[in-house]
CSV table of C-alpha atoms in Angstrom, one decimal:
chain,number,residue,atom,x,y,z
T,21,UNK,CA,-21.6,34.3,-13.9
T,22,UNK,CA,-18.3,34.8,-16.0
T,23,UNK,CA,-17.2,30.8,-15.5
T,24,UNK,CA,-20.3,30.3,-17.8
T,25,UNK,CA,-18.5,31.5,-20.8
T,26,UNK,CA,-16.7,28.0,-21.9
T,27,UNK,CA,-20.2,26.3,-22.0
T,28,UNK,CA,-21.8,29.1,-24.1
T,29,UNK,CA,-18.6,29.4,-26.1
T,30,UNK,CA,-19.0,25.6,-27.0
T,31,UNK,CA,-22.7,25.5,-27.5
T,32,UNK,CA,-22.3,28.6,-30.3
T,33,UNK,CA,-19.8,26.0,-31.8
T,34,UNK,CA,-22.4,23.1,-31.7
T,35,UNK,CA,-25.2,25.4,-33.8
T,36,UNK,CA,-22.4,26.5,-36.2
T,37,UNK,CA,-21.4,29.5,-35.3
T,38,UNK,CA,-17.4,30.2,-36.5
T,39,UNK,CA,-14.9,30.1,-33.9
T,40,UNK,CA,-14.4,33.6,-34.4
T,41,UNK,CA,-17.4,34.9,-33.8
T,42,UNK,CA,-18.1,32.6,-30.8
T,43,UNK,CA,-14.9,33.6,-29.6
T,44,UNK,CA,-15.6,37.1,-29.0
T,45,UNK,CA,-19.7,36.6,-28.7
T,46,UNK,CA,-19.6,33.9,-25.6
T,47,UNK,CA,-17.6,36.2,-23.7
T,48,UNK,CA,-19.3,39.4,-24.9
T,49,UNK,CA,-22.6,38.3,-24.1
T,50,UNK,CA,-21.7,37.4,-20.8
T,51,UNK,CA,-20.0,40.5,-19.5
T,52,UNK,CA,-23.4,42.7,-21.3
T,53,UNK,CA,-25.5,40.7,-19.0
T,54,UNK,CA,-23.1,41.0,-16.1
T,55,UNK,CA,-23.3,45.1,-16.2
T,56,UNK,CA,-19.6,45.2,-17.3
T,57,UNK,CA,-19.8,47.5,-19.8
T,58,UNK,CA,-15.7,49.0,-19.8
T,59,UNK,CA,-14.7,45.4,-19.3
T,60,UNK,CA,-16.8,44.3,-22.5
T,61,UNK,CA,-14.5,47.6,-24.3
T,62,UNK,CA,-11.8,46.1,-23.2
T,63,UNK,CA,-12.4,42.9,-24.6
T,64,UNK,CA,-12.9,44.0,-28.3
T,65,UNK,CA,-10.1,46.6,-28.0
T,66,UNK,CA,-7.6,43.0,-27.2
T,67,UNK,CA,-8.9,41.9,-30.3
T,68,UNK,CA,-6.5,44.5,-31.8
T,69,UNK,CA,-3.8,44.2,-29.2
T,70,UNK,CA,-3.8,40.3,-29.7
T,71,UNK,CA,-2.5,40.4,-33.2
T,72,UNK,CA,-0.3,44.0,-32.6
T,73,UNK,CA,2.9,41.3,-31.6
T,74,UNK,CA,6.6,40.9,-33.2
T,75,UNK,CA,7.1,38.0,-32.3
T,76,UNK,CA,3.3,36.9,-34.1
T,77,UNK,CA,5.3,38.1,-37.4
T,78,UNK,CA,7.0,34.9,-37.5
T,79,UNK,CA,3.7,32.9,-38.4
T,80,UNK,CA,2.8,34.7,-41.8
T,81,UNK,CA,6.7,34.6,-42.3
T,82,UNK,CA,6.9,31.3,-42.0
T,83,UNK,CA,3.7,30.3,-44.3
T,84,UNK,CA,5.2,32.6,-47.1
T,85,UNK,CA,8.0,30.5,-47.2
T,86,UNK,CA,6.0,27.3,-47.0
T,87,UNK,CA,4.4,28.4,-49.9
T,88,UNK,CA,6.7,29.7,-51.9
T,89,UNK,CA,8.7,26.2,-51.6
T,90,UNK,CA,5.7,24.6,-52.0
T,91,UNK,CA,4.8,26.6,-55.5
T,92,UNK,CA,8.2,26.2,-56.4
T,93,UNK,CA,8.2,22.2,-56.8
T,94,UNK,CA,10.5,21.8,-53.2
T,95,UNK,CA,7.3,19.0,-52.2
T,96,UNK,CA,8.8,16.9,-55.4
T,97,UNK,CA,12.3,16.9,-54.9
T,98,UNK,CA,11.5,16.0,-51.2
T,99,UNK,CA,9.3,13.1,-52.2
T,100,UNK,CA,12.1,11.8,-54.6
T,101,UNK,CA,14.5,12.4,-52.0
T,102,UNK,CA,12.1,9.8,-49.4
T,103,UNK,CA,11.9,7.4,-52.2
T,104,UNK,CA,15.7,7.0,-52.8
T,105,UNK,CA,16.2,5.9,-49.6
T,106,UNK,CA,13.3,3.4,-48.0
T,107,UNK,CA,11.1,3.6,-51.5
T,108,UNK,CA,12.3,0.0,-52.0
T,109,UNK,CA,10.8,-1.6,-48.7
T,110,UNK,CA,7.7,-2.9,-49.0
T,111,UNK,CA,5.4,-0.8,-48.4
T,112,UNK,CA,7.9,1.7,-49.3
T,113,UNK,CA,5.5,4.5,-50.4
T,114,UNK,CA,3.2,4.6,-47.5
T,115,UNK,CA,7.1,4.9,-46.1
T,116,UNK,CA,8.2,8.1,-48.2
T,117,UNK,CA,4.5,9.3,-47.7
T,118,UNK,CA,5.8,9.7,-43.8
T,119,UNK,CA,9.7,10.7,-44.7
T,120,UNK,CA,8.2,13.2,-46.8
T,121,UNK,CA,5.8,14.3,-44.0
T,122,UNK,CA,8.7,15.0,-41.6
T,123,UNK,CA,11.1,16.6,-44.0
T,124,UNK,CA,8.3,18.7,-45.3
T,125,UNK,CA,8.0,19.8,-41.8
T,126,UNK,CA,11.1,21.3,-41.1
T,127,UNK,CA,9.7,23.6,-44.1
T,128,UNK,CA,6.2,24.6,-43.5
T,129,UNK,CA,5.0,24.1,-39.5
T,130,UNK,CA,2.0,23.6,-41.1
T,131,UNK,CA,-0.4,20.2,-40.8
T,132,UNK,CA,-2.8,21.8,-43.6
T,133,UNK,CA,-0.2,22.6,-46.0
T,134,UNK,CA,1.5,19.4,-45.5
T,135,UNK,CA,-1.8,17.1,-46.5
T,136,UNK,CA,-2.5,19.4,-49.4
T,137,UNK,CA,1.1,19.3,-51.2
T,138,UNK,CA,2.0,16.0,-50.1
T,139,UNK,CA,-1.6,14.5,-50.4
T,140,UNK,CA,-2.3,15.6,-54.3
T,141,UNK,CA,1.2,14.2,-55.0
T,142,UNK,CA,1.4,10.9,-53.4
T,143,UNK,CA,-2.7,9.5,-52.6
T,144,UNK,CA,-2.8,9.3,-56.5
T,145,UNK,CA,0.5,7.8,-57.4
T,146,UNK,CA,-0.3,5.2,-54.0
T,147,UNK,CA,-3.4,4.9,-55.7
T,148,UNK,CA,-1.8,3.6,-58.6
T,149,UNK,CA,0.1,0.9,-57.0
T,150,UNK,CA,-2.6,-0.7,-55.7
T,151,UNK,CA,-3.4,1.1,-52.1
T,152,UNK,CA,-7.5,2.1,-51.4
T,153,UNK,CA,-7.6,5.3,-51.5
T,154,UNK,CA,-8.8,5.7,-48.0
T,155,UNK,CA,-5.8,4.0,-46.9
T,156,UNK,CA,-4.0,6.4,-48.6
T,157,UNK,CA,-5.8,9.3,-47.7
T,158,UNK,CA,-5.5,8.3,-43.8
T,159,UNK,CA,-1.5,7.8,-43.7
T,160,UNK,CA,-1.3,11.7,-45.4
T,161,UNK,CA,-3.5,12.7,-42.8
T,162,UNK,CA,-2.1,11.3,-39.8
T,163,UNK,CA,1.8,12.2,-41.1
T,164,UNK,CA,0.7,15.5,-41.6
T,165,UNK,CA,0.1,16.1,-37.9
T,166,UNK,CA,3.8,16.1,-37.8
T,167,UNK,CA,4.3,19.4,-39.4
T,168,UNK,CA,3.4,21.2,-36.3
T,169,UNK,CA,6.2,19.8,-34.0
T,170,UNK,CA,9.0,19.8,-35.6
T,171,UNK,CA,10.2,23.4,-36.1
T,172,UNK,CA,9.2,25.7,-37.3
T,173,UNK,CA,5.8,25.1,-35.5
T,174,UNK,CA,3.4,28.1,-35.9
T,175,UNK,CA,1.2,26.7,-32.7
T,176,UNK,CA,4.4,26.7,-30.9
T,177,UNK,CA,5.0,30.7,-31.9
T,178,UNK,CA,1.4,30.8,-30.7
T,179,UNK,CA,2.1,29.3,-27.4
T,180,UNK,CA,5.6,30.6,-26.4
T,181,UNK,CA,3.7,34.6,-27.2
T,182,UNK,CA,0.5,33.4,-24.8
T,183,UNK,CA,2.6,31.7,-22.1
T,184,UNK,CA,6.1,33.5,-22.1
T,185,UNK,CA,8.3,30.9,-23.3
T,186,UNK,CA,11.1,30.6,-25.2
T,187,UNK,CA,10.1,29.9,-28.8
T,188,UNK,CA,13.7,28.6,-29.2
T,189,UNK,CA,13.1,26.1,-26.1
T,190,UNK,CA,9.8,24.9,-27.9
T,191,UNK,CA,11.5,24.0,-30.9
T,192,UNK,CA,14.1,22.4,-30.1
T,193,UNK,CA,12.0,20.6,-27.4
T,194,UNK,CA,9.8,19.2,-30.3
T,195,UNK,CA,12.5,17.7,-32.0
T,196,UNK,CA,12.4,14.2,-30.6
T,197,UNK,CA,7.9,14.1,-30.2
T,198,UNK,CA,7.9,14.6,-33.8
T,199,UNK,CA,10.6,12.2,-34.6
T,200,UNK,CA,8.8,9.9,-32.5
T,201,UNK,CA,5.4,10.1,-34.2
T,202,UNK,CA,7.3,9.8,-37.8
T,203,UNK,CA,9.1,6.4,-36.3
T,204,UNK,CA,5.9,5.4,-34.6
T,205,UNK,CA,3.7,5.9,-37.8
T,206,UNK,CA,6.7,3.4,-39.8
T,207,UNK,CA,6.5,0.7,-37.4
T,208,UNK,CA,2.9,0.5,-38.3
T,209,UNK,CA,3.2,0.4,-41.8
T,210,UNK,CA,6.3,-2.1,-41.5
T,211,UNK,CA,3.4,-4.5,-40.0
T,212,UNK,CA,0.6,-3.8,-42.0
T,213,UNK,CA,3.0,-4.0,-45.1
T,214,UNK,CA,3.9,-7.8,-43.9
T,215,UNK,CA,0.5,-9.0,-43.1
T,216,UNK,CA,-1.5,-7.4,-45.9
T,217,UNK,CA,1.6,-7.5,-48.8
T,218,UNK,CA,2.0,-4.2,-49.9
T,219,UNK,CA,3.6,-3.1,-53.0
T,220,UNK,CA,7.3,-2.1,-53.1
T,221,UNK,CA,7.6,1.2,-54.6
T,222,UNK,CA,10.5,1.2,-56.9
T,223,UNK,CA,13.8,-0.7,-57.5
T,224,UNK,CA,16.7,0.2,-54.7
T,225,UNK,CA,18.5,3.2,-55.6
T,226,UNK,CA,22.2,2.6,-55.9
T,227,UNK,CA,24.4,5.0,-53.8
T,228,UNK,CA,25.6,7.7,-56.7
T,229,UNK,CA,21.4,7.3,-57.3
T,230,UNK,CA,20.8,8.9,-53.9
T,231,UNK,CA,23.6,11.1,-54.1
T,232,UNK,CA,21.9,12.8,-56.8
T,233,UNK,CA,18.7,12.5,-55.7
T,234,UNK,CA,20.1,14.3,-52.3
T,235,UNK,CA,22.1,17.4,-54.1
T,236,UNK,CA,18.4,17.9,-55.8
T,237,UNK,CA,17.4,18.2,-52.2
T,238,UNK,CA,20.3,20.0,-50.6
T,239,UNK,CA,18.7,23.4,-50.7
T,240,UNK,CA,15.9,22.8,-49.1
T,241,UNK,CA,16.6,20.3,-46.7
T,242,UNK,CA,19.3,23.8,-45.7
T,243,UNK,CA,16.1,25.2,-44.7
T,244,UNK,CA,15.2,24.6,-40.8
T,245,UNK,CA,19.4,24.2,-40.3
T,246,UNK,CA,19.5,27.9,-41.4
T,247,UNK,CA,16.3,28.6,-38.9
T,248,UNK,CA,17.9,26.6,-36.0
T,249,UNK,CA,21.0,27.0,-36.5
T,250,UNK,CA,20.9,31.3,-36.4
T,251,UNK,CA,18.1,31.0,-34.0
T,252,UNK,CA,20.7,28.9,-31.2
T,253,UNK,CA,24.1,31.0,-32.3
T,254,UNK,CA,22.4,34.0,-31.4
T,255,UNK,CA,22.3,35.7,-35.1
T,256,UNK,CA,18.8,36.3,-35.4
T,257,UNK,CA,16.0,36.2,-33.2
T,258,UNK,CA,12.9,33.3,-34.5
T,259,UNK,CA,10.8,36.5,-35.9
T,260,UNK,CA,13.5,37.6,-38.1
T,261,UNK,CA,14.7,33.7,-38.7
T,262,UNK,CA,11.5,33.4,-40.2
T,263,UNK,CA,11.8,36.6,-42.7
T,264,UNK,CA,15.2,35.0,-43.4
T,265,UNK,CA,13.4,32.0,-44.0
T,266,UNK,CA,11.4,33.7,-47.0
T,267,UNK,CA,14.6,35.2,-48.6
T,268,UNK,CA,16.2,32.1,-48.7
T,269,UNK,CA,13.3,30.2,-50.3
T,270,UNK,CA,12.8,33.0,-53.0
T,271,UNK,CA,16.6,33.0,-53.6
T,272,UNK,CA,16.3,29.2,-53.7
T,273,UNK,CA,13.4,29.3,-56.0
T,274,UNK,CA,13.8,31.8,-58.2
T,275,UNK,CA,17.5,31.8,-59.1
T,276,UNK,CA,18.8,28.2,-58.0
T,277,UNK,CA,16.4,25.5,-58.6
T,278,UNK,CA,14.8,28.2,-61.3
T,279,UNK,CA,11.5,26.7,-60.2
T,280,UNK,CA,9.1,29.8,-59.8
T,281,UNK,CA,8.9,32.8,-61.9
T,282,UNK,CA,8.5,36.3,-60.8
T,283,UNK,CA,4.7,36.4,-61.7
T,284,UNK,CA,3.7,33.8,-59.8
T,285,UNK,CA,4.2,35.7,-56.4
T,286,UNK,CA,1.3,37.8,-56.4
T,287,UNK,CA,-0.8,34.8,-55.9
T,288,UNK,CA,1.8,33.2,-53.8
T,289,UNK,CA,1.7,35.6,-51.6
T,290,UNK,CA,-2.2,36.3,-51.9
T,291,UNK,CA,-2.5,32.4,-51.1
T,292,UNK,CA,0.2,33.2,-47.6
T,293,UNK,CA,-1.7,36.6,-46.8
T,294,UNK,CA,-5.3,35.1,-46.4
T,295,UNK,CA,-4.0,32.3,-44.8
T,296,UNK,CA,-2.0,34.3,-41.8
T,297,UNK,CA,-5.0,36.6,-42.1
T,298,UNK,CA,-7.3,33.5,-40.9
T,299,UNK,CA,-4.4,32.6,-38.2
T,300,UNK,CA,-4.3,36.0,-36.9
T,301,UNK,CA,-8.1,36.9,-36.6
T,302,UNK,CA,-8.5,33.7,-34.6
T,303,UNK,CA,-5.1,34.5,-32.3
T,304,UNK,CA,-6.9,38.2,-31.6
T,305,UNK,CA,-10.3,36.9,-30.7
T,306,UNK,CA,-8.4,34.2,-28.8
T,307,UNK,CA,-6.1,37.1,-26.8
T,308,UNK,CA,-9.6,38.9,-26.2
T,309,UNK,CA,-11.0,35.5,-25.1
T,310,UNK,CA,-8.3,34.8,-22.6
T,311,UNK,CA,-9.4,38.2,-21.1
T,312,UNK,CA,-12.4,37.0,-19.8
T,313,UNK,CA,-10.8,33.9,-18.5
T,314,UNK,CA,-8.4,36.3,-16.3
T,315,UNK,CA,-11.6,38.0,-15.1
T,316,UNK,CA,-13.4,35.0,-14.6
T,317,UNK,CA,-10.6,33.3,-11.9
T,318,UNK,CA,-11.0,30.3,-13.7
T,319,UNK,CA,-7.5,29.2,-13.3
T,320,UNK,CA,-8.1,29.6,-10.0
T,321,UNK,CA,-11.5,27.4,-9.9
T,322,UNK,CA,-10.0,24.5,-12.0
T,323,UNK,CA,-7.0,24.4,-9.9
T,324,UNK,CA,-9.5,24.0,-7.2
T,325,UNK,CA,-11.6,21.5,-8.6
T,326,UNK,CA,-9.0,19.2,-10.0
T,327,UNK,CA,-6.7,18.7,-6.7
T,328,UNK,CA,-10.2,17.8,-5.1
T,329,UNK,CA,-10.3,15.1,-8.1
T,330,UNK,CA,-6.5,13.9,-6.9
T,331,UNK,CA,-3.2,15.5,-5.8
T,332,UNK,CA,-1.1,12.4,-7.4
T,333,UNK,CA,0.4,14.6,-10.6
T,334,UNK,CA,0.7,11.2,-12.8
T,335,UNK,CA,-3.2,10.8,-12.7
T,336,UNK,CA,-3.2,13.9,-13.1
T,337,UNK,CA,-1.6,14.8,-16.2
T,338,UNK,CA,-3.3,11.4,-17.8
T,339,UNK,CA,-6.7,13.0,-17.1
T,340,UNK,CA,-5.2,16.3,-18.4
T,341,UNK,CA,-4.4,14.3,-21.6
T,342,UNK,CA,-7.8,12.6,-21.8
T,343,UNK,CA,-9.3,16.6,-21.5
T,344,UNK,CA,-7.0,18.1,-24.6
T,345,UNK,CA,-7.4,14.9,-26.7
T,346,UNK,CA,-11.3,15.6,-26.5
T,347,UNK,CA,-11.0,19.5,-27.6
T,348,UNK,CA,-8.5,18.7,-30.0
T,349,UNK,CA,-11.8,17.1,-31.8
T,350,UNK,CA,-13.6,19.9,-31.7
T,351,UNK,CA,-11.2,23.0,-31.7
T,352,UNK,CA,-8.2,24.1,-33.7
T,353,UNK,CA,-4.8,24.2,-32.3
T,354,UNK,CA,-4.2,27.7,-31.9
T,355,UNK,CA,-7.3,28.6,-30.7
T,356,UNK,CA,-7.6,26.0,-28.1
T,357,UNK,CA,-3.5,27.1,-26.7
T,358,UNK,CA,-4.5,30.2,-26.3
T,359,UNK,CA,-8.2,29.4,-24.4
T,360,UNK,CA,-6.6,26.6,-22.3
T,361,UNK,CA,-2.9,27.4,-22.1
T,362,UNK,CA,-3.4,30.3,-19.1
T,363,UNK,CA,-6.0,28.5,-17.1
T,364,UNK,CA,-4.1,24.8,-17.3
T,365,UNK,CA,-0.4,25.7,-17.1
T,366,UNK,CA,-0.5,27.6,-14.2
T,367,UNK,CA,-1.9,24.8,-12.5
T,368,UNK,CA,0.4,22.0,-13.6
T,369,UNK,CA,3.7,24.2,-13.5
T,370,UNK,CA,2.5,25.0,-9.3
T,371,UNK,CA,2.6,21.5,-9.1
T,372,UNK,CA,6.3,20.7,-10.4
T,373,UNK,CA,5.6,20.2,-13.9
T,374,UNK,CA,8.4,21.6,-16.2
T,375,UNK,CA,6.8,24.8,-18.1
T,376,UNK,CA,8.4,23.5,-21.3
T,377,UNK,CA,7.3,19.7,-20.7
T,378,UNK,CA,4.0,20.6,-20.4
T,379,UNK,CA,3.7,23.0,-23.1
T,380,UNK,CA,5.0,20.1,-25.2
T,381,UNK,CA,2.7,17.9,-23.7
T,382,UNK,CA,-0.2,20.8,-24.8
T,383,UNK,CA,1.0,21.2,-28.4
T,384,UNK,CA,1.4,17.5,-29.3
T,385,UNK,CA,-1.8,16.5,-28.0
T,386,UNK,CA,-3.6,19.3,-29.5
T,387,UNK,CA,-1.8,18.7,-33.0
T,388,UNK,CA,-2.8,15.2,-32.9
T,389,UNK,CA,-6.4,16.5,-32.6
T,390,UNK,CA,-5.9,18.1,-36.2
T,391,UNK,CA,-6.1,14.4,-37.5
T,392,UNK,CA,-8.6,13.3,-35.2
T,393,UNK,CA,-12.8,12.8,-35.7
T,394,UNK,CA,-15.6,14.0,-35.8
T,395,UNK,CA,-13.9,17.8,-36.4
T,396,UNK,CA,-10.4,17.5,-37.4
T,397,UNK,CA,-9.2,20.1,-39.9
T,398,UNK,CA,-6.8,17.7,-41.8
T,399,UNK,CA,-9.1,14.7,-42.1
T,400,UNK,CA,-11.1,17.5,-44.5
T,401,UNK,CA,-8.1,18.7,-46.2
T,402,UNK,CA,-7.5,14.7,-47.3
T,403,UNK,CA,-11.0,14.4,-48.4
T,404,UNK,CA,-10.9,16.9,-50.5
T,405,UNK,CA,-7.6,16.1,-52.1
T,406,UNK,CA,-8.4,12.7,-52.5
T,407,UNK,CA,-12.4,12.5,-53.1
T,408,UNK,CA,-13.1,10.2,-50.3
T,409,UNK,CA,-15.3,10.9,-47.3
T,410,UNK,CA,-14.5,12.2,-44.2
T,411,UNK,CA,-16.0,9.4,-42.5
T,412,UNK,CA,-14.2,6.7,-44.6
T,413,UNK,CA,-10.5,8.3,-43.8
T,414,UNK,CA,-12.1,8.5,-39.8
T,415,UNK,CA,-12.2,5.0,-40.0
T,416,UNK,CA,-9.0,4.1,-42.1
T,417,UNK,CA,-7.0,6.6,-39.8
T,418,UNK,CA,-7.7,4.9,-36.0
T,419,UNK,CA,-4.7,2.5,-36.1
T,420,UNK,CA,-2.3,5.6,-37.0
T,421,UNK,CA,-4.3,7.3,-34.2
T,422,UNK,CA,-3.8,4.6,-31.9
T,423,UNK,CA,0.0,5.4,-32.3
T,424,UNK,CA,0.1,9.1,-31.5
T,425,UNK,CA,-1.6,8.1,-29.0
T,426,UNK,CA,0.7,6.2,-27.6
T,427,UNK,CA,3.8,8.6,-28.3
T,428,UNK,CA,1.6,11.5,-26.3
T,429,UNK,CA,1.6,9.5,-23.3
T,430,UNK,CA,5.3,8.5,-23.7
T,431,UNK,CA,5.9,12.5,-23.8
T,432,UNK,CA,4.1,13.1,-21.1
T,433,UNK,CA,5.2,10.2,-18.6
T,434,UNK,CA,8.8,10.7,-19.6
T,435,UNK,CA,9.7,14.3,-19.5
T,436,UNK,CA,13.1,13.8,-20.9
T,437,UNK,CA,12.1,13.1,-24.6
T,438,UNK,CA,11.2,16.9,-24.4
T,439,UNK,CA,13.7,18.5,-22.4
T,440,UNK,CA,17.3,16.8,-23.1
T,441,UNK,CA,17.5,18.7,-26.2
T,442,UNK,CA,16.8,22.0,-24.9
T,443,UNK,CA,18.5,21.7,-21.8
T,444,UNK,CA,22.2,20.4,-23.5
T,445,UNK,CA,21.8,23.8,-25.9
T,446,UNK,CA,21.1,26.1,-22.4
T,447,UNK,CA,17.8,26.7,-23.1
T,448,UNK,CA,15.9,24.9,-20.6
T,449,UNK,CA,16.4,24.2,-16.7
């Protein structure tokens, strides 16, 4: 009777429920009417133990110091950095909307924050040279996805505390994916610049132009080569990179750039703290959820039904792909690791698959799901920055789509763009 709790889970979804309520209800419900009462005290206790983690510290960490740099005016110097460089090909700010994306990323981990600084700063001013808005709208959307894979990534924190990896081996494994997507995401806009004549966005910079426009961004552009960098010497672990992390940006902000003033961090870090909060609830009910799954065999079931389906690994992992993409529409990234992570890995590592593969394989698809219709988060975040309708920027955002696509199935049929990285540092077999 306990298999039945993925269905009910989803249908509380479909009538509204929040995920986490439905989290702990679907699986609740099911174990009253099973007649396991201590397992149903269980459950609710792991709501507790879920969040009671060290290494979990890292993701409130982390979105402090996203939004202290954020607050601080770091998104602008960014932006300007972006448009020094490729602002001067056509389509050059659709360009820097995308550079800004991936630098941004090395700052936040965060798809959400990404759209909403980057979005209220660039939709208007692409706006202004002549872009639709939902054009706009879409690119900021679909870049954004890239916050979550190049480290710091909090789903990766997520996944490497459910699953037992390395955070450090997830990291750097998501490295090259996210560089990928960025290059991907370029490509496309180099075409649609030529065939629909998009405007340039400013004048080539000369070279003591950039160089200024690069000192302005020094400091925080230091950011994820401080994280990385003490992570893989050994000086800190990624917990205590990430407090590090929030010194350095209030250091940066407050006494370099002079950006931020001591009375706004009250509601900088009231802004961080009901953030995490929201992150955190969801990883508990999630860690209570996964209880149930554990009780339930259903790794052991699914294993079972899909080598009945085939036992060739490459159809496999594509029908594996075709499975995550769906959820991603539906359910949030951390969530859905934590839910699908223990009954899927198991399965796909017995079979030969690299742990850290297909954990990237896991994160990327599910990150791209941020950006994806009917339910993704960021295609909401856009429409409210911008004032167009979800189901305009659905539309406008397919082509982009089409490319992650693509780069989700050249991670997963090519193991190597995940693993060279980790493997030269020592951190992956």
């Amino acid at each position: 009777m306990l298999v039945w709790f993925l269905p009910l889970f989803l249908v509380f979804l479909l009538v509204g429920l929040p995920v986490f309520f439905a989290l702990l209800a679907a699986p609740g419900l099911l174990l009253l009417l099973n007649g396991q009462e201590r397992d149903l005290t269980l459950l609710y206790r792991n709501l507790y133990n879920g969040i009671d983690s060290f290494p979990l510290m890292a993701i409130p960490f982390f979105m402090l110091a996203g939004e202290i740099m954020n607050r601080g005016g770091i998104t602008h110097r960014l932006v300007e950095f972006s448009q020094a460089f490729i602002g001067h090909f056509r389509g050059g700010l659709a360009h820097v909307n995308i550079l800004s994306s991936m630098l941004f990323a090395g700052l936040s981990g965060s798809a959400v924050a990404d759209t909403s600084a980057l979005g209220s700063m660039l939709i208007p001013a692409m706006e202004k040279q002549g872009y639709t808005r939902k054009f706009a709208a879409a690119i900021t959307a679909a870049s954004s996805v890239i916050g979550p894979i190049i480290p710091p990534s909090g789903i990766m924190i997520i996944y490497a505390y459910v699953m037992g990896e390395s955070v450090a081996a997830l990291f750097l494994a998501g490295i090259v994916p996210g560089l990928l997507v960025g290059i991907g995401l370029m490509i496309l806009v180099k075409l649609m610049a030529n065939k629909y004549d998009f405007p340039v966005a400013s004048k080539k910079y000369t070279w003591p132009e950039r160089g200024e426009a690069s000192l302005k961004a020094f400091f925080p552009l230091m950011t994820p080569v401080i994280i990385l960098g003490g992570i893989l010497v050994g000086v800190f672990t990624p917990t205590e990179a990430a407090a590090i992390a929030v010194l350095y940006a209030l250091i940066v902000s407050l006494f370099i750039l002079k950006t931020i003033r001591f009375r706004d961090l009250p509601d900088v870090m009231s802004r961080a703290g009901i953030t995490s909060a929201v992150v955190l609830l969801l990883v508990g009910a999630a860690m209570s959820f996964k209880t149930v799954v554990s009780l339930s065999h259903a790794p052991q079931h699914l294993a079972e039904f899909i080598l009945v389906l085939t036992d060739n690994p490459l159809l496999l992992l594509f029908l594996i792909n075709i499975l995550l993409f769906v959820v991603g529409m539906f359910l949030d990234a951390g969530p859905a690791i934590i839910i699908l992570g223990p009954i899927l890995g198991p399965v796909f590592t017995g079979m030969g698959v690299d742990s850290i593969h297909f954990a990237m394989i896991m994160c990327v698809n599910l990150t791209v799901g941020l950006a994806t219709p009917p339910m993704g988060l960021v295609l909401f975040v856009a429409s409210a920055v911008s004032g167009e309708r979800v189901s305009t920027i659905s539309r406008a955002i397919l082509p982009f789509l089409a490319v992650e696509v693509l780069v989700i199935f050249l991670i997963t049929y090519f193991p190597a763009i995940s693993l060279t990285i980790p493997r030269l540092t020592g951190f992956a077999n």
